[in-house]
XYZ file of C-alpha atoms in Angstrom:
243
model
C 56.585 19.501 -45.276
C 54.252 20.942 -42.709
C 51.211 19.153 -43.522
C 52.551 15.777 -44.776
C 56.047 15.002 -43.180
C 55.415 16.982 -39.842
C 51.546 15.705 -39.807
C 50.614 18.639 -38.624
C 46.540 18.682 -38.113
C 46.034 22.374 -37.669
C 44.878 25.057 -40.679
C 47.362 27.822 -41.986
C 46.945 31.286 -41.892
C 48.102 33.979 -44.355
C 49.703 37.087 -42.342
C 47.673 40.347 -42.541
C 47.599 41.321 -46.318
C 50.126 38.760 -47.397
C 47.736 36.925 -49.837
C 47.915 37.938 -53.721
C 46.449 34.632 -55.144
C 43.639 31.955 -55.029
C 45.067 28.857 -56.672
C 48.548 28.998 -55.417
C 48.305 29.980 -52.072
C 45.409 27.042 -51.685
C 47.979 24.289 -53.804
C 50.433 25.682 -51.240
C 48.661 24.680 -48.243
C 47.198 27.923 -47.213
C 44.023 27.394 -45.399
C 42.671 30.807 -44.584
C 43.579 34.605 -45.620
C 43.148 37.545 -43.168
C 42.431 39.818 -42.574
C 39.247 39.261 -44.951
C 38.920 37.094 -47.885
C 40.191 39.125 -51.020
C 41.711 35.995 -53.027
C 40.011 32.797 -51.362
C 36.348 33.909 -51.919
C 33.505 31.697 -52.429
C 33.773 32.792 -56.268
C 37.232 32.616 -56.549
C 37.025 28.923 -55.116
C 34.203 28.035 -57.037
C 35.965 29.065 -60.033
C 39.294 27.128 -59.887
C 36.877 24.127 -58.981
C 35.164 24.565 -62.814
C 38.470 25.111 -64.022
C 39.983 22.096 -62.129
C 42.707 24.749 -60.879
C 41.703 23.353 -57.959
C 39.908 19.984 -55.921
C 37.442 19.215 -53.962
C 40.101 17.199 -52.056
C 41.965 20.680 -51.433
C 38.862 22.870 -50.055
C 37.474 19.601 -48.066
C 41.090 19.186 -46.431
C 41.061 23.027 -45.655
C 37.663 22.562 -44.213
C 38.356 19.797 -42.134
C 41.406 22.050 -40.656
C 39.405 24.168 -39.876
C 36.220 23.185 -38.156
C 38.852 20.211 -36.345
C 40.645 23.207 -34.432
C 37.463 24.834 -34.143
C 35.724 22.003 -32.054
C 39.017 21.300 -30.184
C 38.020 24.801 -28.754
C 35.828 24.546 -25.351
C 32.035 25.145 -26.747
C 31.771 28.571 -24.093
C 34.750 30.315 -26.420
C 33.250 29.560 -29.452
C 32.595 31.968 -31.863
C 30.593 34.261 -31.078
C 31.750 33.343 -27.245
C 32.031 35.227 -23.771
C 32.847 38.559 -26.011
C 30.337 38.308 -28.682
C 32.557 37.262 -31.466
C 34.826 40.872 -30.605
C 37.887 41.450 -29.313
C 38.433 39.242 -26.138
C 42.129 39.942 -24.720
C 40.671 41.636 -21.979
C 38.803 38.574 -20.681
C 41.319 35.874 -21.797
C 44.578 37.598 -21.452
C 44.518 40.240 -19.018
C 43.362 38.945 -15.620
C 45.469 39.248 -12.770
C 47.585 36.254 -13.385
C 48.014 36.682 -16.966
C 49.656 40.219 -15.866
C 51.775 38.519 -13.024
C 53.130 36.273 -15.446
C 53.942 38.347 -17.922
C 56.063 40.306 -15.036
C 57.859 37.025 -14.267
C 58.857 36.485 -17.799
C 59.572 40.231 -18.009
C 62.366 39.909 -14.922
C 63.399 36.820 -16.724
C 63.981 37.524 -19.578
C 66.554 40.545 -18.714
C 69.771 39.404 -18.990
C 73.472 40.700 -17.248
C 75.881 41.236 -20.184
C 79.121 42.619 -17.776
C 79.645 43.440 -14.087
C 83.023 42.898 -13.875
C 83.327 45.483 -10.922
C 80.413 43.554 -8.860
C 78.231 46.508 -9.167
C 75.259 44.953 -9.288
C 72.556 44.184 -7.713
C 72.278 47.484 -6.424
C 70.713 47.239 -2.849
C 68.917 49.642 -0.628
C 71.658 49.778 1.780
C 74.068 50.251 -0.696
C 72.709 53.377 -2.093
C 71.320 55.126 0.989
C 72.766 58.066 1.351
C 74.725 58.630 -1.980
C 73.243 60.966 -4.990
C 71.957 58.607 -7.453
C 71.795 60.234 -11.183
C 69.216 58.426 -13.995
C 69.902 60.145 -17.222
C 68.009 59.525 -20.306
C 64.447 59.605 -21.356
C 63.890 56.109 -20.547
C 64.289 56.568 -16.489
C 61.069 58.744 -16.656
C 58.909 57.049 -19.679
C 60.114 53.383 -19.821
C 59.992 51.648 -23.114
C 57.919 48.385 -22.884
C 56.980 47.577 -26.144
C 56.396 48.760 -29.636
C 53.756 49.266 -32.164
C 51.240 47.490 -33.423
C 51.403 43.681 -33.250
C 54.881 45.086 -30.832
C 53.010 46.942 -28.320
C 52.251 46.275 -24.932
C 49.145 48.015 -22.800
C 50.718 48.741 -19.701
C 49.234 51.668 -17.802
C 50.338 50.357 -15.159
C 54.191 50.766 -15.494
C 56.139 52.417 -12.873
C 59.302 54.372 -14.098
C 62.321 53.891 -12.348
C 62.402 57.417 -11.627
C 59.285 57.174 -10.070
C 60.241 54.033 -8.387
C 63.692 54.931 -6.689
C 62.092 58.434 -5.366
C 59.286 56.007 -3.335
C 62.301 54.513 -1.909
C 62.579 56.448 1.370
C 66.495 57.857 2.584
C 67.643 57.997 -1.585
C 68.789 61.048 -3.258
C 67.251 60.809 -6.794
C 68.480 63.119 -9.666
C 67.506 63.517 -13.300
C 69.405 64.298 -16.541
C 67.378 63.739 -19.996
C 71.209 63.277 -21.648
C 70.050 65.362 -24.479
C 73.673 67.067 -24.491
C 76.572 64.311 -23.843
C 78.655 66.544 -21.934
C 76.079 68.017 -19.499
C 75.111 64.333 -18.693
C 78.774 63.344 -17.874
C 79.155 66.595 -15.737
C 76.027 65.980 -13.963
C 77.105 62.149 -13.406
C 80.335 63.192 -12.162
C 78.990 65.132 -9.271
C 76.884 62.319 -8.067
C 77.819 58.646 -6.580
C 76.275 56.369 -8.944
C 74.639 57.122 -12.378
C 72.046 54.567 -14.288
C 71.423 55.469 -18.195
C 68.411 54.186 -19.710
C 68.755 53.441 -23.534
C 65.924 51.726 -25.740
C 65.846 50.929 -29.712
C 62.216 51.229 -30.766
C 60.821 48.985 -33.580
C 57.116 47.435 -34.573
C 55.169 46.123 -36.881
C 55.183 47.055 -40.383
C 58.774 48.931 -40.762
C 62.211 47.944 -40.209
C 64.605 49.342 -37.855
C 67.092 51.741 -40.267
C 70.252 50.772 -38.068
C 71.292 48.739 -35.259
C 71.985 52.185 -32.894
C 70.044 52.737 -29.891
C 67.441 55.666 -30.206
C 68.330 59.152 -29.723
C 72.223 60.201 -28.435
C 72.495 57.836 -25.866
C 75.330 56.059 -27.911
C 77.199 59.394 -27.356
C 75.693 59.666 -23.824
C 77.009 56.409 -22.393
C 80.735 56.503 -22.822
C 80.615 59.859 -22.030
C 79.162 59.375 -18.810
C 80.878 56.398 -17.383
C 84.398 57.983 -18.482
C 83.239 60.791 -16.250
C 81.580 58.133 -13.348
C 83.316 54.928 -12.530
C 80.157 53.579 -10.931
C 77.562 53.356 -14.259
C 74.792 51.121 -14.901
C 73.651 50.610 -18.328
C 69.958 49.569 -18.802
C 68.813 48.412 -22.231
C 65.827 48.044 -23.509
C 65.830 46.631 -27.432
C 63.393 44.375 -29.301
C 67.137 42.846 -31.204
C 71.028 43.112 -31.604
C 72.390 46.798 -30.893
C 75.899 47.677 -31.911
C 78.084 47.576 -28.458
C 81.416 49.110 -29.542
């Protein structure tokens, strides 16, 4: 289907580990394993070519693949290229506008589920003078991105806790929302509370549930039945449970 009805021209790649044969994977239309050749070895190849497990045709059309997308590539980022054949992202994805667009994308991508009592945006002006309450973990060590193949490098990340306190005339509180009840009392004393929730994930495990991490399931109804003005900030790599 991919190679033959979609025409597509490029090679295929097995994911990390996800090879287990020589023969099939090849007759399938696998073109290279990674991380390092454990099934599609020169020997292995060779072998299935006695054998006539496998064609000439086959390794010449994998071959082609290849070294087609590998001249499409401008000659200076060839292998071994401006990083000597090692790891490059800092030179080809982390300059200064590689970093200002993932921050576009970032603001983009966040998305309004309710404001039914026009709550939002907050502005400046709006919360000068009133004592604003961030509960959860979240407000002071922001979740950005997982682990492994999930995570994101970013040093550079201002907390919103951080951020609200450089705003100059706002009265900034904190409440970790490790007990439910304490979090709703704090909330009520103050004007306007913001609870930071995040569901963790990455690669190579499964998320057990669809709950966000820690109590803040218990933490949010809690504290917007104790604070009519609550924002809810979520930060989750899929579907949460709502109810």
């Amino acid at each position: 289907m991919l190679k033959g009805y979609y025409n597509f021209s490029g090679f295929v790649v097995s994911d990390w580990g996800a090879c287990h044969s020589t023969v099939d994977a090849i007759t399938h239309g696998m073109d290279i394993e990674m991380p390092n050749a454990k099934f599609l070895t020169a020997e292995n190849i060779k072998e299935g070519l006695a054998n006539k497990t496998l064609s000439m045709e086959q390794i010449d059309d994998s071959c082609r693949r290849i070294l087609r997308s590998y001249f499409a590539v401008p000659k200076a980022m060839r292998v071994p290229g401006p990083c000597g054949g090692g790891d490059c992202i800092d030179k080809m994805v982390k300059g200064p506008e590689h970093i200002a667009l993932a921050r576009k994308l970032s603001a983009m991508s966040t998305v309004l589920l309710k404001n039914e009592r026009g709550l939002l945006p907050l502005s400046r002006t709006a919360m000068a003078g009133k004592k604003i309450l961030l509960v959860g973990p979240g407000a002071v060590v922001p979740y950005t991105g997982g682990s492994g193949s999930g995570a994101v490098s970013n040093a550079s990340a201002v907390s919103p806790m951080a951020a609200l306190k450089a705003l100059p005339g706002l009265d900034v509180a904190y409440h970790d929302g490790s007990s439910p009840t304490a979090a709703a009392a704090a909330a009520k004393a103050a004007d306007l509370a913001i609870v930071f929730g995040s569901a963790a994930t990455g690669e190579g495990h499964d998320r057990l549930n669809l709950k966000l991490d820690g109590n803040i399931d218990e933490v949010i109804p809690a504290v917007g039945e104790a604070q009519k003005d609550t924002v809810v900030v979520l930060s989750t790599p899929g579907s949460i449970l709502t109810d």
